[in-house]
Structure formats: structure tokens, C-alpha cells
Short mmCIF file of C-alpha atoms in Angstrom, two decimals:
data_model
loop_
_atom_site.label_atom_id
_atom_site.label_comp_id
_atom_site.label_asym_id
_atom_site.label_seq_id
_atom_site.Cartn_x
_atom_site.Cartn_y
_atom_site.Cartn_z
CA ASN A 6 -4.44 -6.23 -19.00
CA ALA A 7 -2.60 -4.19 -21.13
CA ILE A 8 0.71 -4.41 -19.04
CA ALA A 9 -0.10 -7.92 -18.75
CA GLN A 10 -0.54 -8.79 -22.36
CA LYS A 11 2.90 -6.68 -22.93
CA MET A 12 4.50 -8.95 -20.43
CA GLY A 13 3.38 -12.28 -22.57
CA TYR A 14 0.66 -12.93 -20.16
CA ASP A 15 -3.27 -13.39 -21.01
CA ASP A 16 -4.50 -11.07 -18.32
CA TYR A 17 -3.29 -9.05 -15.27
CA MET A 18 -4.73 -11.62 -12.53
CA ASP A 19 -1.96 -14.53 -14.51
CA TYR A 20 0.75 -11.83 -14.63
CA ALA A 21 -0.05 -11.08 -11.25
CA TYR A 22 -0.02 -13.80 -9.83
CA GLU A 23 3.03 -15.34 -11.17
CA GLY A 24 5.21 -11.99 -12.21
CA ILE A 25 4.57 -9.56 -9.40
CA TYR A 26 3.27 -11.95 -6.09
CA LEU A 27 5.66 -14.88 -6.90
CA ARG A 28 2.56 -17.44 -5.97
CA GLU A 29 3.64 -20.37 -6.92
CA TYR A 30 -0.07 -21.33 -7.83
CA ALA A 31 -2.09 -20.05 -10.72
CA PRO A 32 -5.46 -18.51 -10.73
CA GLU A 33 -7.36 -21.79 -11.54
CA ASP A 34 -5.83 -23.37 -8.56
CA VAL A 35 -7.78 -21.04 -6.24
CA VAL A 36 -10.82 -23.17 -6.57
CA GLN A 37 -9.86 -25.89 -3.98
CA ILE A 38 -9.06 -22.75 -1.27
CA ARG A 39 -12.82 -21.65 -2.16
CA LYS A 40 -14.15 -24.93 -1.68
CA LEU A 41 -12.22 -25.50 1.60
CA VAL A 42 -13.55 -21.96 2.96
CA LYS A 43 -17.06 -22.98 1.97
CA GLU A 44 -17.19 -26.38 3.53
CA GLN A 45 -15.26 -26.27 6.35
CA LEU A 46 -14.37 -22.62 7.33
CA ILE A 47 -17.69 -20.84 6.82
CA PRO A 48 -19.66 -23.70 9.46
CA VAL A 49 -16.91 -23.12 12.21
CA TYR A 50 -16.89 -18.87 11.61
CA LEU A 51 -20.99 -19.19 12.15
CA GLN A 52 -20.39 -21.20 15.43
CA VAL A 53 -18.02 -18.41 16.47
CA MET A 54 -20.56 -15.51 15.69
CA GLN A 55 -22.93 -17.85 17.64
CA GLU A 56 -20.24 -17.95 20.57
CA LEU A 57 -19.65 -14.22 20.61
CA ALA A 58 -23.50 -13.39 21.03
CA ALA A 59 -23.97 -15.46 23.87
CA MET A 60 -21.11 -14.07 25.48
CA GLU A 61 -22.29 -10.68 24.68
CA GLU A 62 -25.51 -11.54 26.44
CA GLN A 63 -23.95 -13.12 29.40
CA PHE A 64 -21.67 -10.05 30.07
CA ALA A 65 -25.04 -7.88 29.57
CA ASN A 66 -26.27 -9.80 32.02
CA CYS A 67 -23.28 -10.15 34.54
CA SER A 68 -23.21 -8.22 37.86
CA GLU A 69 -21.54 -4.49 38.05
CA GLU A 70 -18.72 -5.93 39.54
CA GLU A 71 -17.71 -8.71 37.47
CA ALA A 72 -18.54 -5.88 34.18
CA LEU A 73 -16.44 -3.85 35.62
CA ALA A 74 -13.83 -6.43 35.96
CA VAL A 75 -14.00 -7.29 32.02
CA MET A 76 -14.14 -3.87 31.21
CA SER A 77 -10.86 -3.47 33.28
CA ARG A 78 -8.96 -6.41 31.63
CA PHE A 79 -10.39 -5.01 28.17
CA GLU A 80 -8.52 -1.84 28.61
CA GLU A 81 -5.45 -3.73 29.74
CA LEU A 82 -5.36 -5.28 26.66
CA GLU A 83 -6.04 -2.36 24.54
CA THR A 84 -3.05 -0.49 26.06
CA ILE A 85 0.01 -2.99 25.60
CA ASN A 86 2.32 -1.87 23.56
CA LYS A 87 6.09 -1.93 22.75
CA ASP A 88 7.30 -1.01 26.38
CA SER A 89 4.67 -3.51 27.68
CA PRO A 90 6.08 -6.04 29.87
CA GLU A 91 3.67 -8.75 28.05
CA LEU A 92 4.75 -7.91 25.03
CA SER A 93 8.76 -8.29 26.13
CA LEU A 94 7.86 -11.78 27.92
CA PHE A 95 6.36 -13.35 24.81
CA ILE A 96 8.98 -12.01 22.61
CA GLN A 97 11.72 -13.63 25.09
CA GLY A 98 9.92 -16.77 24.86
CA ILE A 99 10.17 -17.34 21.35
CA GLY A 100 13.66 -18.05 20.97
CA GLU A 101 16.75 -16.51 21.70
CA SER A 102 17.62 -15.45 18.19
CA PHE A 103 14.18 -14.14 17.73
CA ALA A 104 14.45 -12.33 20.75
CA ALA A 105 17.91 -10.69 20.35
CA THR A 106 16.91 -9.58 16.72
CA TYR A 107 13.96 -7.54 18.23
CA THR A 108 16.10 -5.78 20.76
CA GLU A 109 18.51 -4.89 17.83
CA LEU A 110 15.42 -3.46 16.27
CA PHE A 111 14.75 -0.56 18.89
CA GLU A 112 18.31 -0.46 20.17
CA LYS A 113 19.66 0.21 16.76
CA GLU A 114 16.54 2.21 15.72
CA TYR A 115 15.65 -0.04 12.23
CA TYR A 116 12.64 1.82 12.19
CA TYR A 117 10.67 5.25 11.83
CA ALA A 118 7.24 6.29 13.67
CA ALA A 119 5.92 9.17 12.50
CA TYR A 120 5.08 11.96 14.98
CA ALA A 121 1.91 12.48 16.69
CA GLY A 122 -0.25 15.33 14.28
CA SER A 123 2.31 14.34 11.10
CA SER A 124 0.79 14.13 7.55
CA SER A 125 2.12 10.53 7.44
CA SER A 126 -0.27 8.10 5.78
CA LYS A 127 -2.16 5.70 8.70
CA ILE A 128 -0.14 2.45 7.13
CA ALA A 129 2.88 0.40 8.87
CA TYR A 130 5.30 -1.72 6.55
CA THR A 131 8.40 -3.63 6.50
CA HIS A 132 11.07 -2.80 3.45
CA MET A 133 14.76 -4.30 2.74
CA LEU A 134 16.86 -1.67 2.69
CA PRO A 135 19.86 -2.53 -0.01
CA SER A 136 22.33 0.29 1.25
CA LEU A 137 21.98 -1.01 4.88
CA GLY A 138 21.58 -4.85 3.67
CA HIS A 139 19.01 -5.00 6.59
CA PRO A 140 15.37 -4.68 7.00
CA TYR A 141 13.69 -1.46 8.44
CA LEU A 142 10.21 -0.49 9.44
CA PHE A 143 7.98 2.29 8.98
CA PHE A 144 4.95 3.06 11.35
CA GLY A 145 2.66 5.75 10.05
CA THR A 146 0.67 8.42 12.48
CA ASP A 147 -0.79 6.43 15.33
CA MET A 148 0.11 3.23 13.80
CA MET A 149 2.34 1.90 16.46
CA SER A 150 0.18 -0.61 18.07
CA LYS A 151 1.19 -4.02 19.32
CA SER A 152 -0.94 -5.21 16.63
CA ASN A 153 1.16 -3.48 13.92
CA ILE A 154 4.44 -3.98 15.76
CA LEU A 155 3.77 -8.10 16.03
CA HIS A 156 2.77 -8.00 12.16
CA GLU A 157 5.65 -5.81 11.30
CA TYR A 158 8.32 -7.93 13.14
CA GLY A 159 6.85 -11.02 11.52
CA HIS A 160 8.08 -9.67 8.77
CA TYR A 161 11.29 -7.93 9.98
CA TYR A 162 12.79 -11.48 11.69
CA ALA A 163 12.08 -13.20 8.52
CA PHE A 164 13.99 -10.69 6.27
CA SER A 165 17.05 -10.45 8.95
CA VAL A 166 17.30 -14.48 9.24
CA ALA A 167 17.65 -14.69 5.02
CA PRO A 168 18.31 -11.01 3.90
CA ASP A 169 18.91 -11.95 0.15
CA ARG A 170 16.25 -14.72 0.54
CA SER A 171 13.16 -13.95 -1.91
CA LEU A 172 10.04 -14.24 -0.26
CA ARG A 173 6.95 -15.41 -1.66
CA LEU A 174 3.98 -13.29 -0.61
CA ASP A 175 1.59 -15.87 0.91
CA LEU A 176 4.74 -16.80 3.34
CA ALA A 177 5.49 -13.21 4.10
CA GLU A 178 1.99 -12.44 5.28
CA THR A 179 2.12 -15.81 7.06
CA HIS A 180 5.78 -14.88 9.07
CA SER A 181 2.96 -11.35 10.31
CA GLN A 182 0.22 -12.63 10.72
CA GLY A 183 0.99 -15.75 12.32
CA ASN A 184 3.41 -13.60 15.02
CA GLU A 185 -0.32 -11.42 15.88
CA TRP A 186 -1.82 -15.26 16.61
CA LEU A 187 0.83 -16.49 18.65
CA PHE A 188 0.99 -13.60 20.53
CA SER A 189 -2.97 -14.17 20.90
CA ALA A 190 -2.26 -17.85 22.40
CA TYR A 191 0.11 -16.35 24.75
CA LEU A 192 -2.29 -13.64 25.85
CA SER A 193 -4.67 -17.00 26.37
CA GLU A 194 -2.18 -18.27 28.46
CA GLN A 195 -1.38 -15.51 30.68
CA TYR A 196 -4.69 -13.97 31.24
CA ASN A 197 -7.27 -17.22 31.43
CA ASP A 198 -10.35 -15.09 31.66
CA PHE A 199 -13.87 -14.11 30.18
CA ALA A 200 -12.28 -10.58 28.45
CA ILE A 201 -9.14 -12.56 26.71
CA ARG A 202 -11.65 -15.51 25.36
CA TYR A 203 -13.89 -12.67 23.86
CA VAL A 204 -11.08 -10.76 22.25
CA ASN A 205 -9.72 -14.00 20.86
CA LEU A 206 -12.92 -15.01 19.08
CA PHE A 207 -13.41 -12.07 17.88
CA ALA A 208 -10.20 -11.91 16.32
CA ILE A 209 -11.05 -15.12 14.59
CA SER A 210 -13.85 -14.16 13.50
CA PHE A 211 -12.53 -10.93 11.96
CA ASP A 212 -9.97 -13.24 10.28
CA MET A 213 -12.45 -15.38 9.16
CA GLU A 214 -14.60 -12.60 7.33
CA SER A 215 -11.37 -11.26 6.03
CA ILE A 216 -10.51 -14.87 4.60
CA ILE A 217 -14.03 -15.10 3.00
CA LEU A 218 -13.52 -11.25 1.70
CA ASP A 219 -10.56 -12.03 0.13
CA LEU A 220 -11.40 -15.20 -1.94
CA CYS A 221 -14.48 -12.65 -2.99
CA LEU A 222 -12.33 -10.36 -4.03
CA ASP A 223 -9.96 -12.29 -5.78
CA GLU A 224 -12.81 -14.24 -7.81
CA PHE A 225 -14.27 -10.61 -8.62
CA GLU A 226 -10.68 -9.59 -10.14
CA GLN A 227 -10.68 -12.89 -12.10
CA THR A 228 -14.03 -12.14 -13.62
CA VAL A 229 -13.45 -9.13 -14.68
CA TYR A 230 -10.05 -9.17 -16.34
CA ALA A 231 -10.74 -12.33 -18.06
CA ASN A 232 -14.19 -10.36 -19.14
CA PRO A 233 -13.52 -6.61 -19.58
CA GLU A 234 -15.78 -6.22 -22.43
CA LYS A 235 -18.68 -7.22 -20.30
CA TYR A 236 -18.25 -5.46 -17.06
CA THR A 237 -17.84 -1.86 -18.15
CA ASP A 238 -20.15 0.08 -15.83
CA MET A 239 -21.09 0.31 -12.09
CA GLU A 240 -23.91 -1.45 -11.90
CA SER A 241 -22.60 -4.80 -13.43
CA LEU A 242 -19.58 -4.75 -11.21
CA ASP A 243 -21.64 -4.23 -8.22
CA ALA A 244 -23.90 -6.84 -9.49
CA LEU A 245 -21.01 -9.37 -9.96
CA TYR A 246 -19.44 -8.68 -6.51
CA THR A 247 -22.83 -9.10 -4.86
CA GLU A 248 -23.19 -12.60 -6.54
CA ILE A 249 -19.88 -13.85 -5.86
CA VAL A 250 -20.59 -12.91 -2.10
CA SER A 251 -23.89 -14.53 -2.26
CA GLY A 252 -21.77 -17.90 -3.22
CA TYR A 253 -20.23 -17.62 0.22
CA VAL A 254 -22.60 -16.11 2.86
CA ASP A 255 -25.57 -14.02 3.14
CA PRO A 256 -24.59 -10.76 1.55
CA GLU A 257 -27.30 -8.64 3.20
CA ASN A 258 -25.92 -9.91 6.73
CA PHE A 259 -21.94 -9.25 5.84
CA ILE A 260 -20.45 -6.19 3.61
CA GLY A 261 -21.92 -4.41 0.80
CA ALA A 262 -20.93 -3.64 -2.73
CA TRP A 263 -18.27 -0.98 -1.52
CA TYR A 264 -15.47 -3.58 -0.61
CA TRP A 265 -14.49 -4.17 -4.12
CA ARG A 266 -14.41 -0.82 -4.84
CA ASP A 267 -12.36 0.40 -1.74
CA SER A 268 -10.22 -2.44 -2.13
CA LEU A 269 -8.79 -3.22 -5.32
CA PHE A 270 -7.31 -0.29 -7.59
CA GLU A 271 -4.23 0.60 -5.67
CA ASN A 272 -3.11 -3.21 -4.86
CA ALA A 273 -4.66 -5.23 -7.61
CA GLY A 274 -4.68 -8.93 -7.53
CA TYR A 275 -3.02 -8.65 -3.93
CA TYR A 276 -5.47 -9.36 -1.03
CA LEU A 277 -5.68 -13.07 -2.04
CA SER A 278 -2.27 -13.74 0.00
CA TYR A 279 -3.66 -12.27 3.33
CA GLY A 280 -6.79 -14.48 3.10
CA VAL A 281 -4.38 -17.97 1.99
CA SER A 282 -1.62 -17.04 4.67
CA LEU A 283 -4.46 -16.52 6.99
CA ILE A 284 -5.44 -20.13 7.12
CA PRO A 285 -2.41 -21.52 8.28
CA CYS A 286 -2.24 -18.92 10.71
CA LEU A 287 -5.91 -19.88 12.19
CA GLU A 288 -4.57 -23.55 12.29
CA LEU A 289 -1.16 -22.37 14.21
CA TYR A 290 -3.58 -20.63 16.64
CA TYR A 291 -5.45 -23.74 17.51
CA LEU A 292 -2.18 -25.75 18.07
CA ALA A 293 -0.77 -23.09 20.32
CA GLU A 294 -4.03 -23.44 22.16
CA THR A 295 -3.05 -27.27 22.50
CA ASP A 296 0.57 -27.13 22.91
CA TYR A 297 2.06 -23.74 22.98
CA GLU A 298 5.75 -24.71 22.85
CA ARG A 299 5.30 -26.79 19.82
CA ALA A 300 3.17 -23.81 18.09
CA THR A 301 6.28 -21.37 18.48
CA GLU A 302 8.45 -24.11 16.81
CA ILE A 303 6.76 -24.55 14.17
CA TYR A 304 6.25 -20.57 13.99
CA LEU A 305 9.73 -20.37 13.73
CA ALA A 306 10.58 -22.95 11.44
CA LEU A 307 8.49 -20.53 8.75
CA SER A 308 10.95 -17.94 9.26
CA GLU A 309 14.29 -20.34 9.82
CA TYR A 310 14.60 -22.09 7.18
CA GLU A 311 17.20 -22.84 4.00
CA GLY A 312 17.16 -22.65 0.26
CA ASP A 313 14.19 -21.11 -1.90
CA LEU A 314 11.02 -22.85 -1.00
CA THR A 315 7.45 -22.74 -1.69
CA PHE A 316 5.08 -21.22 0.24
CA THR A 317 3.52 -24.59 0.70
CA GLU A 318 6.41 -26.32 0.98
CA VAL A 319 7.63 -24.41 3.95
CA LEU A 320 4.46 -24.81 5.52
CA GLU A 321 4.86 -28.60 4.89
CA ARG A 322 8.43 -28.67 6.69
CA ALA A 323 7.12 -26.66 9.51
CA GLY A 324 4.26 -28.81 10.35
CA LEU A 325 1.47 -27.47 9.26
CA GLN A 326 -1.35 -28.79 6.66
CA ASN A 327 -1.34 -27.28 3.01
CA PRO A 328 -4.51 -25.22 2.39
CA PHE A 329 -4.48 -26.75 -1.35
CA ASP A 330 -4.29 -29.81 -0.38
CA GLU A 331 -7.93 -31.71 -0.74
CA GLU A 332 -7.50 -33.49 2.86
CA TYR A 333 -7.26 -30.18 4.55
CA GLN A 334 -8.89 -30.64 7.98
CA PHE A 335 -9.91 -27.32 9.35
CA PHE A 336 -10.04 -27.21 13.51
CA ASP A 337 -12.64 -28.21 15.48
CA PHE A 338 -14.42 -25.09 17.04
CA GLU A 339 -16.10 -27.30 19.72
CA VAL A 340 -12.45 -28.58 20.66
CA LEU A 341 -11.30 -24.78 20.38
CA LEU A 342 -13.55 -23.79 22.44
CA ALA A 343 -13.18 -25.99 25.28
CA LEU A 344 -9.82 -25.55 25.05
CA MET A 345 -10.59 -21.90 26.27
CA GLN A 346 -12.97 -22.65 28.57
CA GLN A 347 -10.96 -24.45 30.40
CA LYS A 348 -8.55 -21.85 31.00
CA GLN A 349 -11.03 -19.16 32.25
CA SER A 350 -10.78 -18.85 35.73
#
């Protein structure tokens, strides 16, 4: 807060939103996102969890031959890496520029992968190097998985399209997470079986939990920074966090008070952008299950735009809804599930 006040802001969250993460919306505007999540996302989240439980029961009761086939598919999905044909074909299918930039990334070695057993942190990130005028990727020890490659390449491509463009954090995270979800839809098109349906539903549940947690953490931070004299010990902070989580889901069946302790100190005010950006990413996945080619066009439009546009302006121009709009409509899970089941052989 002292830092924020020196910069002319009331508290740190006001400063972080505008001055650090370049958000076009203020802390109080997140009320609309909370409303959307509580009224529309959480009912779908509960449906997803119910379907996952039903699939797990189905798997437990299947024959040994069927179980082995599913486990083989799980292993196949787990071992996809940068040299796997699935990833290469996915990248090539998005578009010529998208594929050429990906090839250049590895041919010219615009990345560094920490060697096994090194003391490097288990992180991955993308950064613009001014001396190169080019983005560069870093993969910490054991971090060059398919999800990290897809995530960081989403950042990398957006930077490559316009190296001098200032990207708002919410939009940048849509580039990265959107690329992961587009690949999930691609696998759904290619595999068409029980395993990929389970994997994708599990990923939906995980990202929905992330949205809920990131909103809880943001509400927690807003409250604490606005009332620093009120929350001065661990007991009061834990109680506040639990109260906030209770406004979304049952905290007994969700996540303990440790989450705020583990998440906010190194990146104060940061995690909201992951949650907000995941909302259009899930919409992109739903659209990809219905019309994959159209979804790829939408995804490219999120990166290949001209001018200094805001997060919501880029979403709307690309053809996605604005999550801050009171008329936002979350996808129908029954429709999505039916689409996924139709593809299952």
C-alpha cells in the first residue's frame, strides 16, 4: 500500500490493476465477473464434476480389455511432446504464419530448456529481449511438456506478430491458455474416444476451479488492501478467505485456507487475469467442438490485430463475448457433452 500511495493510488490493488497489469477495468468492475461465475459457471462446474464421477464409475466396471485400451490412450496423450506428430499437425493446421513462426522458434533456438537435474526453477515463461527485438522462451527443469509448450507458444506468437505492441495481461493469458484449449479440441477431433473425453472434461473442471480460486483471491486481496488495519494476523486472514470461498462453493469440498498463503506474495494482484482470461478460452473450446475451423480463425484474430486495443475490444472483434457484459451467456453443458459423445467411437 505504501508503494501504491507513493504512486498516487488509494491502495495496492488500484495501482496493480492500472499501473502494473494494464487492465482496462477497475477492481469494482469485477463484481460482474463474480456474478457471472456464481450464476452460470458454477452450475456447469457441478455438472462437469457429476459427469466425471459417472465416467469413473463406468471405467471401474468395464472389462479388462476395455480398461487396458483406455489406459493405453491415457499414456499416449501424456507422452505428447514437441516432436510428436499430433503437436506438429495441430500447429500446421492453424495457419501458415502460425506454423512458420513455430518452426523458426526451434530452428533458430529462440528458447532455452534447462537440463535435467539442474537447479533451475520449475517455471516456464516468455519474455521480449530488447537486444533481439524478439520473444524468447525459457523452460525450467522438466517443464518442456506439451501444455507448457502450447501455453508459451501462445505468448510467443502474439509477441512475434507485433514485437512493439503493449499487451494487456488478460489478453496475453487468453493467447496462451486459448492455444492449450484449441489443442484439446484438436485432440477431440482426432481421437474420438472415452479417454480424450475424460481428459478434456477433467481439464474443464480444473480451469473452472482456477477461475473460482482466482476470483476468490482477488476479492480477498481487494478486501485486505482496503482494510489493512482490520486484518493483521493469520486467524483473521484465514477466516476472511474461507468466508469469501463460501460465497462461491462449499469450502469443505473445495480448497483450504492455505491457497491465499501460497499464491499471492510474489505476484500480488496478478492471478485474476488467469481467471478472467479463462472464461473466453472455455468459450473458444466450446466453439471448437462445434466448428473447429471457425475456432482457429477466432484464435488467430486474438493475436493478429492492428492497433493498441483493449482486452475486451480484441475479444469482440475476434467474435467472442465480453465477460464483463451483463448479457454474457455461458455455454450449455448438455450440448457440449452431447457433441463430445457423438465423436466417441
